[in-house]
CSV table of C-alpha atoms in Angstrom, one decimal:
chain,number,residue,atom,x,y,z
O,1,VAL,CA,-11.4,-10.8,-3.2
O,2,ASP,CA,-8.9,-12.8,-5.2
O,3,TRP,CA,-6.2,-14.3,-3.1
O,4,VAL,CA,-3.1,-14.9,-5.3
O,5,GLY,CA,-0.5,-17.5,-4.4
O,6,GLY,CA,-1.9,-18.1,-0.9
O,7,GLN,CA,-4.1,-20.6,0.9
O,8,TYR,CA,-7.3,-18.4,0.9
O,9,PRO,CA,-9.9,-19.4,-1.7
O,10,LYS,CA,-11.6,-17.0,-4.0
O,11,GLN,CA,-14.6,-15.6,-2.2
O,12,SER,CA,-17.3,-13.1,-3.0
O,13,THR,CA,-17.9,-10.0,-0.9
O,14,ALA,CA,-21.4,-11.2,-0.2
O,15,LEU,CA,-20.1,-14.4,1.3
O,16,SER,CA,-17.8,-12.6,3.8
O,17,HIS,CA,-20.8,-10.5,4.9
O,18,MET,CA,-23.2,-13.3,5.8
O,19,THR,CA,-22.3,-13.3,9.5
O,20,PHE,CA,-22.1,-9.5,9.8
O,21,ILE,CA,-25.7,-8.4,10.1
O,22,LYS,CA,-25.1,-4.7,9.9
O,23,ALA,CA,-22.7,-4.6,6.9
O,24,LEU,CA,-23.5,-2.0,4.3
O,25,PRO,CA,-25.4,-3.2,1.2
O,26,PRO,CA,-23.4,-3.9,-2.0
O,27,SER,CA,-24.8,-0.8,-3.6
O,28,ARG,CA,-22.7,1.3,-1.2
O,29,LEU,CA,-19.5,-0.8,-1.5
O,30,GLY,CA,-18.7,-0.1,-5.1
O,31,LYS,CA,-17.0,-2.3,-7.8
O,32,SER,CA,-14.5,-4.9,-6.8
O,33,HIS,CA,-11.5,-5.1,-9.1
O,34,PRO,CA,-9.6,-8.4,-9.5
O,35,SER,CA,-6.3,-6.7,-10.1
O,36,LEU,CA,-4.6,-3.4,-9.2
O,37,GLN,CA,-4.3,-2.6,-12.9
O,38,SER,CA,-8.1,-2.9,-13.3
O,39,TYR,CA,-8.6,-0.6,-10.3
O,40,LEU,CA,-6.1,2.0,-11.7
O,41,ASP,CA,-7.8,1.9,-15.1
O,42,ALA,CA,-11.1,2.8,-13.5
O,43,VAL,CA,-9.8,5.5,-11.1
O,44,TYR,CA,-7.1,7.0,-13.3
O,45,PRO,CA,-8.3,6.4,-16.9
O,46,ASP,CA,-6.1,9.3,-18.3
O,47,LEU,CA,-2.9,8.3,-16.5
O,48,VAL,CA,-2.6,4.6,-17.2
O,49,LEU,CA,-0.9,3.2,-20.3
O,50,ASP,CA,-2.9,1.6,-23.0
O,51,LYS,CA,-2.1,-2.1,-22.7
O,52,LYS,CA,-3.2,-2.9,-26.3
O,53,HIS,CA,0.1,-1.4,-27.5
O,54,ASP,CA,2.3,-2.5,-24.6
O,55,THR,CA,2.5,-6.3,-24.0
O,56,THR,CA,5.6,-5.9,-22.0
O,57,LYS,CA,5.9,-8.1,-18.9
O,58,ARG,CA,8.1,-6.6,-16.1
O,59,ASP,CA,9.2,-7.7,-12.7
O,60,ASP,CA,7.9,-4.3,-11.5
O,61,ASP,CA,5.0,-3.5,-13.8
O,62,ASP,CA,3.4,-1.3,-11.2
O,63,ALA,CA,6.3,1.1,-11.4
O,64,VAL,CA,5.3,2.0,-14.9
O,65,LEU,CA,1.5,1.8,-14.6
O,66,ARG,CA,1.0,3.4,-11.2
O,67,PRO,CA,0.1,7.1,-11.4
O,68,PRO,CA,2.4,9.6,-9.4
O,69,VAL,CA,1.9,9.7,-5.7
O,70,ARG,CA,-0.4,12.5,-4.7
O,71,PRO,CA,1.4,15.6,-3.5
O,72,LYS,CA,-0.9,15.9,-0.5
O,73,GLN,CA,-0.4,12.3,0.6
O,74,LYS,CA,-0.8,11.9,4.4
O,75,GLU,CA,0.2,8.9,6.5
O,76,PHE,CA,-1.8,7.4,9.4
O,77,SER,CA,-1.8,4.5,11.7
O,78,LEU,CA,-4.8,2.3,12.6
O,79,VAL,CA,-4.9,-0.4,15.2
O,80,VAL,CA,-7.7,-3.0,15.3
O,81,VAL,CA,-8.0,-4.4,18.9
O,82,THR,CA,-9.8,-7.7,19.4
O,83,GLU,CA,-10.2,-10.5,21.9
O,84,SER,CA,-10.5,-13.3,19.4
O,85,ARG,CA,-11.2,-16.1,21.8
O,86,TYR,CA,-14.6,-14.5,22.6
O,87,LYS,CA,-15.1,-12.8,19.2
O,88,ARG,CA,-15.0,-9.4,20.8
O,89,ILE,CA,-13.7,-6.1,19.4
O,90,LEU,CA,-12.9,-2.8,20.9
O,91,LEU,CA,-14.1,0.2,18.8
O,92,GLY,CA,-14.0,3.9,19.5
O,93,MET,CA,-16.7,6.5,19.0
O,94,LYS,CA,-15.2,9.6,17.5
O,95,ASN,CA,-16.2,12.7,19.4
O,96,ARG,CA,-14.5,15.2,17.2
O,97,GLY,CA,-12.4,15.7,14.1
O,98,PHE,CA,-12.4,13.5,11.0
O,99,GLY,CA,-15.1,10.8,11.3
O,100,LYS,CA,-17.0,12.5,14.2
O,101,GLY,CA,-20.1,10.4,15.1
O,102,PHE,CA,-18.6,7.2,13.5
O,103,TYR,CA,-17.1,4.2,15.2
O,104,ASN,CA,-13.5,3.3,14.2
O,105,ALA,CA,-10.4,1.5,15.3
O,106,PHE,CA,-7.7,3.5,17.0
O,107,GLY,CA,-5.0,5.6,15.4
O,108,GLY,CA,-4.2,8.9,13.8
O,109,LYS,CA,-1.7,10.9,11.8
O,110,ILE,CA,1.9,9.8,12.0
O,111,ASP,CA,3.8,12.7,13.6
O,112,PRO,CA,7.2,13.9,12.4
O,113,GLY,CA,8.6,12.7,15.8
O,114,ASP,CA,7.4,9.1,15.3
O,115,LYS,CA,10.4,6.9,14.5
O,116,SER,CA,8.2,4.5,12.4
O,117,PRO,CA,4.6,3.8,11.6
O,118,ALA,CA,4.6,1.1,14.3
O,119,TYR,CA,5.9,3.7,16.8
O,120,GLY,CA,3.0,6.0,15.8
O,121,ALA,CA,0.5,3.2,16.2
O,122,MET,CA,1.8,2.4,19.7
O,123,ARG,CA,1.6,6.1,20.7
O,124,GLU,CA,-1.9,6.6,19.3
O,125,LEU,CA,-3.2,3.4,21.0
O,126,LYS,CA,-1.8,4.5,24.3
O,127,GLU,CA,-3.3,8.0,24.0
O,128,GLU,CA,-6.8,6.8,22.9
O,129,THR,CA,-7.3,3.6,25.0
O,130,ASN,CA,-4.5,3.7,27.7
O,131,ILE,CA,-3.4,0.3,26.4
O,132,ASN,CA,0.4,0.2,26.5
O,133,VAL,CA,1.9,-2.2,24.0
O,134,PRO,CA,5.6,-3.0,23.5
O,135,LEU,CA,7.0,-1.8,20.2
O,136,ASP,CA,8.2,-5.3,19.2
O,137,VAL,CA,4.6,-6.6,19.7
O,138,ILE,CA,3.0,-3.9,17.6
O,139,GLN,CA,5.5,-4.5,14.9
O,140,ARG,CA,4.4,-8.2,14.7
O,141,CYS,CA,0.8,-7.0,14.4
O,142,TYR,CA,1.4,-5.3,11.1
O,143,VAL,CA,-1.3,-6.2,8.5
O,144,GLY,CA,-0.6,-3.9,5.5
O,145,LEU,CA,-1.4,-0.6,3.8
O,146,LEU,CA,-4.8,0.9,3.1
O,147,ARG,CA,-4.9,3.7,0.5
O,148,PHE,CA,-7.9,6.0,0.2
O,149,THR,CA,-8.7,8.5,-2.5
O,150,PHE,CA,-11.8,10.6,-3.0
O,151,ASP,CA,-13.7,11.5,-6.1
O,152,ASP,CA,-14.2,15.1,-4.9
O,153,ASP,CA,-10.6,15.6,-3.9
O,154,ASP,CA,-8.2,15.3,-6.9
O,155,GLU,CA,-5.1,16.0,-4.7
O,156,GLY,CA,-5.6,14.1,-1.5
O,157,GLU,CA,-4.5,10.5,-0.6
O,158,MET,CA,-4.6,8.9,2.8
O,159,VAL,CA,-2.2,6.1,3.4
O,160,VAL,CA,-3.0,4.0,6.5
O,161,HIS,CA,-0.6,1.6,8.1
O,162,LEU,CA,-2.9,-1.1,9.5
O,163,PHE,CA,-2.2,-3.3,12.6
O,164,HIS,CA,-4.2,-6.0,14.3
O,165,LEU,CA,-3.6,-6.5,18.1
O,166,ASP,CA,-5.3,-9.4,19.9
O,167,VAL,CA,-5.6,-9.2,23.6
O,168,ILE,CA,-6.5,-11.4,26.6
O,169,CYS,CA,-8.5,-9.5,29.2
O,170,ASN,CA,-7.4,-10.3,32.8
O,171,SER,CA,-7.9,-7.8,35.5
O,172,ASN,CA,-5.8,-9.6,38.1
O,173,ASN,CA,-2.5,-10.1,36.4
O,174,THR,CA,-1.7,-7.1,34.3
O,175,LYS,CA,-1.2,-3.4,34.8
O,176,CYS,CA,-1.9,-1.1,31.9
O,177,ASP,CA,1.4,0.8,32.2
O,178,ASP,CA,3.6,-2.3,32.7
O,179,ASN,CA,5.4,-3.3,29.4
O,180,ASN,CA,6.9,-6.4,31.1
O,181,ASN,CA,3.6,-7.7,32.2
O,182,ALA,CA,2.1,-6.9,28.8
O,183,LYS,CA,4.5,-9.4,27.3
O,184,LYS,CA,2.8,-12.2,29.3
O,185,LYS,CA,0.6,-14.1,26.8
O,186,LYS,CA,-1.7,-17.0,26.9
O,187,LYS,CA,-0.3,-20.0,25.2
O,188,THR,CA,-2.3,-20.1,22.0
O,189,LYS,CA,-1.5,-22.0,18.9
O,190,LYS,CA,-1.0,-19.2,16.4
O,191,TRP,CA,-1.4,-15.9,18.2
O,192,ASP,CA,1.4,-15.8,20.9
O,193,ALA,CA,3.6,-13.3,19.1
O,194,ARG,CA,0.7,-10.8,18.5
O,195,THR,CA,-1.3,-11.2,21.7
O,196,ILE,CA,-0.9,-9.4,25.0
O,197,MET,CA,-2.7,-9.6,28.3
O,198,ILE,CA,-4.4,-6.4,29.5
O,199,ASP,CA,-6.5,-5.2,32.4
O,200,PRO,CA,-9.8,-4.1,30.8
O,201,ASP,CA,-10.5,-1.8,33.8
O,202,CYS,CA,-7.6,0.3,32.7
O,203,ILE,CA,-9.0,1.1,29.3
O,204,ARG,CA,-10.1,4.7,29.0
O,205,GLY,CA,-10.6,7.1,26.2
O,206,CYS,CA,-9.8,10.8,25.6
O,207,GLU,CA,-11.5,13.9,24.4
O,208,GLU,CA,-11.3,12.7,20.8
O,209,ILE,CA,-12.5,9.1,21.1
O,210,SER,CA,-14.5,6.9,23.5
O,211,PRO,CA,-13.6,3.2,23.5
O,212,GLU,CA,-16.4,0.6,23.7
O,213,TRP,CA,-16.3,-3.2,23.7
O,214,TYR,CA,-18.6,-5.1,21.3
O,215,ASP,CA,-19.1,-8.6,22.7
O,216,ASP,CA,-20.1,-10.1,19.4
O,217,TRP,CA,-18.2,-8.7,16.5
O,218,ALA,CA,-20.8,-10.1,14.1
O,219,LYS,CA,-23.0,-7.3,15.4
O,220,ILE,CA,-20.6,-4.4,15.1
O,221,PRO,CA,-22.3,-1.1,13.9
O,222,LEU,CA,-21.0,-1.2,10.4
O,223,GLU,CA,-23.8,1.1,9.3
O,224,GLN,CA,-22.2,3.7,11.6
O,225,MET,CA,-18.7,3.1,10.3
O,226,PHE,CA,-16.8,4.1,7.1
O,227,ALA,CA,-18.0,2.0,4.1
O,228,ASP,CA,-14.6,0.4,3.6
O,229,ASP,CA,-14.9,-1.3,7.0
O,230,SER,CA,-17.7,-3.5,5.6
O,231,LEU,CA,-15.1,-4.8,3.1
O,232,TRP,CA,-11.7,-5.3,4.8
O,233,LEU,CA,-12.6,-5.4,8.5
O,234,THR,CA,-15.2,-8.2,8.0
O,235,MET,CA,-12.5,-10.1,6.1
O,236,LEU,CA,-10.0,-9.6,8.9
O,237,LEU,CA,-12.4,-10.7,11.6
O,238,THR,CA,-13.4,-13.7,9.7
O,239,SER,CA,-9.8,-14.7,9.5
O,240,ALA,CA,-9.2,-14.0,13.1
O,241,GLU,CA,-12.0,-16.3,14.1
O,242,LYS,CA,-10.0,-19.1,12.5
O,243,GLY,CA,-6.9,-18.1,14.5
O,244,GLU,CA,-5.1,-16.7,11.4
O,245,HIS,CA,-3.3,-13.4,11.1
O,246,LEU,CA,-4.3,-12.0,7.7
O,247,LYS,CA,-2.0,-9.7,5.8
O,248,PHE,CA,-3.3,-7.6,2.9
O,249,ASP,CA,-3.2,-4.3,1.1
O,250,GLY,CA,-6.3,-2.3,0.1
O,251,TRP,CA,-7.1,0.5,-2.3
O,252,PHE,CA,-10.4,2.3,-1.9
O,253,HIS,CA,-11.8,5.2,-4.0
O,254,PHE,CA,-14.8,6.9,-2.4
O,255,ASN,CA,-17.7,8.6,-4.1
O,256,SER,CA,-18.2,12.4,-3.7
O,257,GLY,CA,-20.1,13.6,-0.7
O,258,GLY,CA,-18.0,12.7,2.2
O,259,ALA,CA,-19.4,11.1,5.4
O,260,GLU,CA,-23.0,12.1,4.3
O,261,VAL,CA,-22.8,9.7,1.3
O,262,ASN,CA,-20.2,7.3,2.8
O,263,SER,CA,-20.0,4.9,-0.2
O,264,VAL,CA,-17.1,3.3,-2.1
O,265,MET,CA,-16.9,3.7,-5.9
O,266,HIS,CA,-14.0,1.3,-6.6
O,267,TYR,CA,-11.8,-1.0,-4.6
O,268,HIS,CA,-9.1,-3.7,-4.8
O,269,ILE,CA,-7.8,-5.9,-2.0
O,270,ALA,CA,-4.7,-8.1,-2.5
O,271,ALA,CA,-3.2,-10.6,0.0
O,272,ARG,CA,0.3,-10.4,1.1
O,273,GLN,CA,2.3,-13.6,1.1
O,274,ASN,CA,5.8,-13.9,2.6
O,275,VAL,CA,6.3,-10.1,2.2
O,276,ASN,CA,9.1,-8.6,4.4
O,277,ASP,CA,7.4,-5.7,6.3
O,278,SER,CA,10.3,-4.8,8.5
O,279,SER,CA,11.2,-1.7,6.5
O,280,LEU,CA,7.6,-0.4,6.8
O,281,ILE,CA,7.2,-1.0,10.5
O,282,GLU,CA,10.7,-0.6,12.0
O,283,GLU,CA,12.1,2.5,10.4
O,284,LYS,CA,11.4,4.9,7.6
O,285,LYS,CA,13.7,4.0,4.7
O,286,GLU,CA,13.5,4.7,1.0
O,287,GLU,CA,12.0,1.5,-0.6
O,288,ILE,CA,13.2,0.2,-3.9
O,289,PRO,CA,11.5,-2.8,-5.6
O,290,LYS,CA,13.4,-6.0,-5.5
O,291,ALA,CA,15.6,-6.6,-8.5
O,292,GLU,CA,15.0,-10.3,-8.7
O,293,LYS,CA,12.5,-12.7,-7.1
O,294,SER,CA,13.0,-16.3,-6.2
O,295,LYS,CA,10.9,-18.7,-8.2
O,296,ASN,CA,9.7,-20.1,-4.8
O,297,ASP,CA,8.8,-16.7,-3.5
O,298,LYS,CA,5.0,-16.7,-3.0
O,299,THR,CA,4.0,-13.2,-3.5
O,300,TYR,CA,0.9,-11.7,-5.2
O,301,LYS,CA,0.9,-10.6,-8.8
O,302,LEU,CA,1.9,-7.0,-8.4
O,303,GLU,CA,4.7,-6.2,-5.9
O,304,VAL,CA,3.3,-3.0,-4.4
O,305,THR,CA,4.1,-3.2,-0.7
O,306,ASN,CA,7.6,-1.8,-1.0
O,307,GLN,CA,6.5,1.4,-2.9
O,308,PRO,CA,4.3,3.4,-0.4
O,309,LYS,CA,6.0,6.8,-0.7
O,310,PHE,CA,8.1,7.3,-3.8
O,311,THR,CA,7.3,8.3,-7.4
O,312,LEU,CA,8.7,6.4,-10.3
O,313,GLU,CA,10.9,9.5,-11.0
O,314,LYS,CA,12.5,9.3,-7.6
O,315,ARG,CA,13.0,5.5,-7.8
O,316,LEU,CA,14.6,5.7,-11.2
O,317,PHE,CA,17.1,8.3,-10.0
O,318,HIS,CA,17.8,6.3,-6.8
O,319,GLU,CA,18.7,3.3,-9.0
O,320,LEU,CA,21.3,5.5,-10.8
O,321,HIS,CA,22.7,6.6,-7.5
O,322,ALA,CA,22.7,3.0,-6.0
O,323,ASN,CA,24.6,1.8,-9.1
O,324,ASP,CA,27.2,4.6,-8.8
O,325,ILE,CA,26.2,6.0,-12.2
O,326,HIS,CA,26.9,9.7,-12.6
O,327,SER,CA,25.8,10.3,-16.1
O,328,PRO,CA,23.1,11.6,-16.4
O,329,THR,CA,23.5,14.1,-13.6
O,330,ILE,CA,20.5,15.0,-11.5
O,331,LYS,CA,20.0,18.1,-13.6
O,332,GLU,CA,20.2,16.1,-16.9
O,333,PHE,CA,17.9,13.5,-15.5
O,334,LYS,CA,15.3,16.1,-14.5
O,335,GLU,CA,15.5,17.7,-18.0
O,336,CYS,CA,15.0,14.3,-19.7
O,337,TRP,CA,12.1,13.6,-17.4
O,338,GLY,CA,10.5,16.9,-18.2
O,339,VAL,CA,11.0,16.5,-22.0
O,340,VAL,CA,9.4,13.0,-22.1
O,341,ASN,CA,6.4,14.1,-20.1
O,342,SER,CA,5.8,17.2,-22.2
O,343,VAL,CA,6.0,15.1,-25.5
O,344,ARG,CA,3.8,12.3,-24.3
O,345,SER,CA,1.3,14.8,-22.9
O,346,HIS,CA,1.0,16.3,-26.4
O,347,PHE,CA,1.0,13.1,-28.5
O,348,GLY,CA,-0.4,10.6,-26.0
O,349,ASN,CA,1.3,7.6,-24.4
O,350,LYS,CA,0.2,5.1,-27.2
O,351,SER,CA,1.6,7.1,-30.1
O,352,PHE,CA,5.1,5.7,-30.1
O,353,ASP,CA,6.5,2.5,-31.7
O,354,ALA,CA,10.2,3.1,-31.8
O,355,ILE,CA,12.5,5.8,-30.5
O,356,ILE,CA,15.7,7.1,-32.2
O,357,ASP,CA,17.8,9.3,-30.0
O,358,VAL,CA,20.5,11.1,-32.1
O,359,ALA,CA,23.7,12.0,-30.3
O,360,GLY,CA,22.0,10.5,-27.3
O,361,GLY,CA,24.8,10.9,-24.8
O,362,HIS,CA,23.9,8.7,-21.8
O,363,GLY,CA,20.7,7.3,-23.4
O,364,ALA,CA,18.5,8.4,-20.5
O,365,LEU,CA,16.1,10.2,-22.8
O,366,ALA,CA,15.5,7.2,-25.0
O,367,ALA,CA,15.1,4.9,-21.9
O,368,LEU,CA,12.5,7.2,-20.3
O,369,PHE,CA,10.5,7.2,-23.5
O,370,LEU,CA,10.5,3.4,-23.4
O,371,LEU,CA,9.4,3.4,-19.8
O,372,LEU,CA,6.7,6.0,-20.1
O,373,THR,CA,5.2,5.4,-23.5
O,374,SER,CA,4.0,2.5,-25.7
O,375,ALA,CA,7.4,2.3,-27.6
O,376,THR,CA,8.9,-1.2,-27.5
O,377,SER,CA,12.4,-0.3,-28.7
O,378,ALA,CA,14.8,2.6,-28.8
O,379,THR,CA,18.2,3.2,-30.5
O,380,VAL,CA,20.7,5.7,-29.2
O,381,ILE,CA,22.9,6.9,-32.1
O,382,ASP,CA,26.5,8.0,-31.3
O,383,PRO,CA,26.3,7.6,-27.5
O,384,ALA,CA,28.8,9.2,-25.2
O,385,VAL,CA,28.2,6.7,-22.4
O,386,VAL,CA,27.0,3.1,-23.0
O,387,GLY,CA,25.2,0.8,-20.6
O,388,GLY,CA,24.7,3.0,-17.6
O,389,VAL,CA,21.0,3.6,-17.6
O,390,GLN,CA,20.4,0.3,-19.3
O,391,ASN,CA,22.0,-1.6,-16.5
O,392,ALA,CA,20.4,0.5,-13.7
O,393,TRP,CA,16.9,0.3,-15.1
O,394,ARG,CA,16.9,-3.1,-16.7
O,395,HIS,CA,14.2,-4.4,-14.3
O,396,PHE,CA,12.0,-1.4,-15.2
O,397,LEU,CA,12.5,-1.9,-18.9
O,398,GLY,CA,11.6,-5.6,-18.8
O,399,GLU,CA,11.4,-6.9,-22.4
O,400,LYS,CA,11.6,-3.5,-24.0
O,401,LYS,CA,14.9,-3.0,-25.9
O,402,LEU,CA,17.4,-0.2,-25.6
O,403,HIS,CA,20.2,-0.3,-28.3
O,404,TYR,CA,23.4,1.7,-28.7
O,405,ARG,CA,25.0,2.3,-32.1
O,406,TYR,CA,28.2,4.2,-32.8
O,407,GLU,CA,27.5,4.9,-36.5
O,408,CYS,CA,26.7,8.5,-37.5
O,409,LEU,CA,23.1,9.2,-38.5
O,410,ARG,CA,23.8,9.3,-42.3
O,411,THR,CA,25.3,5.8,-42.4
O,412,GLY,CA,24.1,4.1,-39.3
O,413,LEU,CA,20.4,3.6,-40.1
O,414,ARG,CA,20.7,1.6,-43.3
O,415,ASP,CA,19.0,-1.5,-41.9
O,416,GLU,CA,16.2,0.5,-40.3
C-alpha cells in the first residue's frame, strides 16, 4: 500500500499480515496497484485513454480516465466493531443471503428511506447486533469507500460505505437502548469522538447474522471471510492497535467463481488525508470535484472521494448548470455527447491530434472531443457563443487548449 502525502510509510502486503496468522496467501490476494490509473488500466483496458498520446495533467484527471459508473451499482454500509484496548473484534456469521457461511462486519444495503449512508449504517448495526449508536458518533466513525467489481459480472458494482466503531464493554453503566448513556466514553487519547460504552450482554443477532467476539483479532478467521478482508481489514486493525483512526478508499476486482473461489484479481488502496467526508455521511448530495486545491492541502494523488455516484457526463452538465450556462441546452449537450462517443468508438481514443469544429456554435462538441480523446487542441470556427463551456469545464480540460476564431473557414485557417 502506498500512502501518499501522509504519515504512513510504504509497506508491503506481506508485512501487514505478519501478525494475522489466518490471512489468505498472496496467491489469492491478486496484484496490488500503486495508483488508481494502474488499477483501471488492468481492469478496464478498453475504456482507459492511452497515456502515450495524452500527457495532460489535470486537477481532476480521474474524471477523464475513470470508466462510466456501472448501471447496476448498489450501495451498502459496513461497520467494523472493535474494542481496541483489548484487541478484540466483533464479527458476524452470516446465516443466509449474500456471504452465507462467512464471517463479516455488520451492515447491508442502503434503503431508499435511509437519510444518509451513516443513517443506514446506524440502522443495520442496531438490527444485526442490538447496539444503538448515536448518528453523530457513527458519522465520526467514517473510514471511506470500498468498491467491488467481479470478473464474471460485467454490469455489477458494489459500493460500500465503511465505518469503524470502537467500543468499551461495561455491563454496569450502559443500556443498549440508551443513546444518552451511549455517549459516555472512556477518556482515551485519540478515540473519544469515535468510542462508545456498551453493555456486551445486550448484544444479540438476528435471523440473518450471529455476532461473535474474537478476543484476539490477530486470530480472526480470515480464511472464512471474503478475500479483501485480508487486505484492508488487517491494515485497519494494525492502525487501531496504535490508537489511530485510518481513512482510506479501496478498489477490488474479484476473480470469477464467486464465494467458491474467493480470490482477488486486482486491487488498489489509497489513503485519505484531510478529506471532507461530511457530504458522504450526513446527507445525499450531488458531488462535484473541487475546482481548486490549496497548496497546503494534503490529499492523495487522485481526488476520487467526492465522485462516488455520478458519471463524467452528469458532472459536466452539472457544471454548466452551476455556472448558469444555457448554451448548450440539455438536448444539445446529449447530442454532442452521443456524437463524440460514436466517433471515438469507431476511430479509437488515440486517433486524434487536433479538432476543428466548423460553425461550432457553443463549442461543446469540440470541448468533449478534447476531454474524451487524445486530442490536445481544438479550434471552434465562427462560434455563436464564446467562453461558456471553456469556463465551466476549464478544470476538466487542464492543459488542453480550446480556441475560438471568428474567421470564415476559407480565410480563417491560413496559419494552420
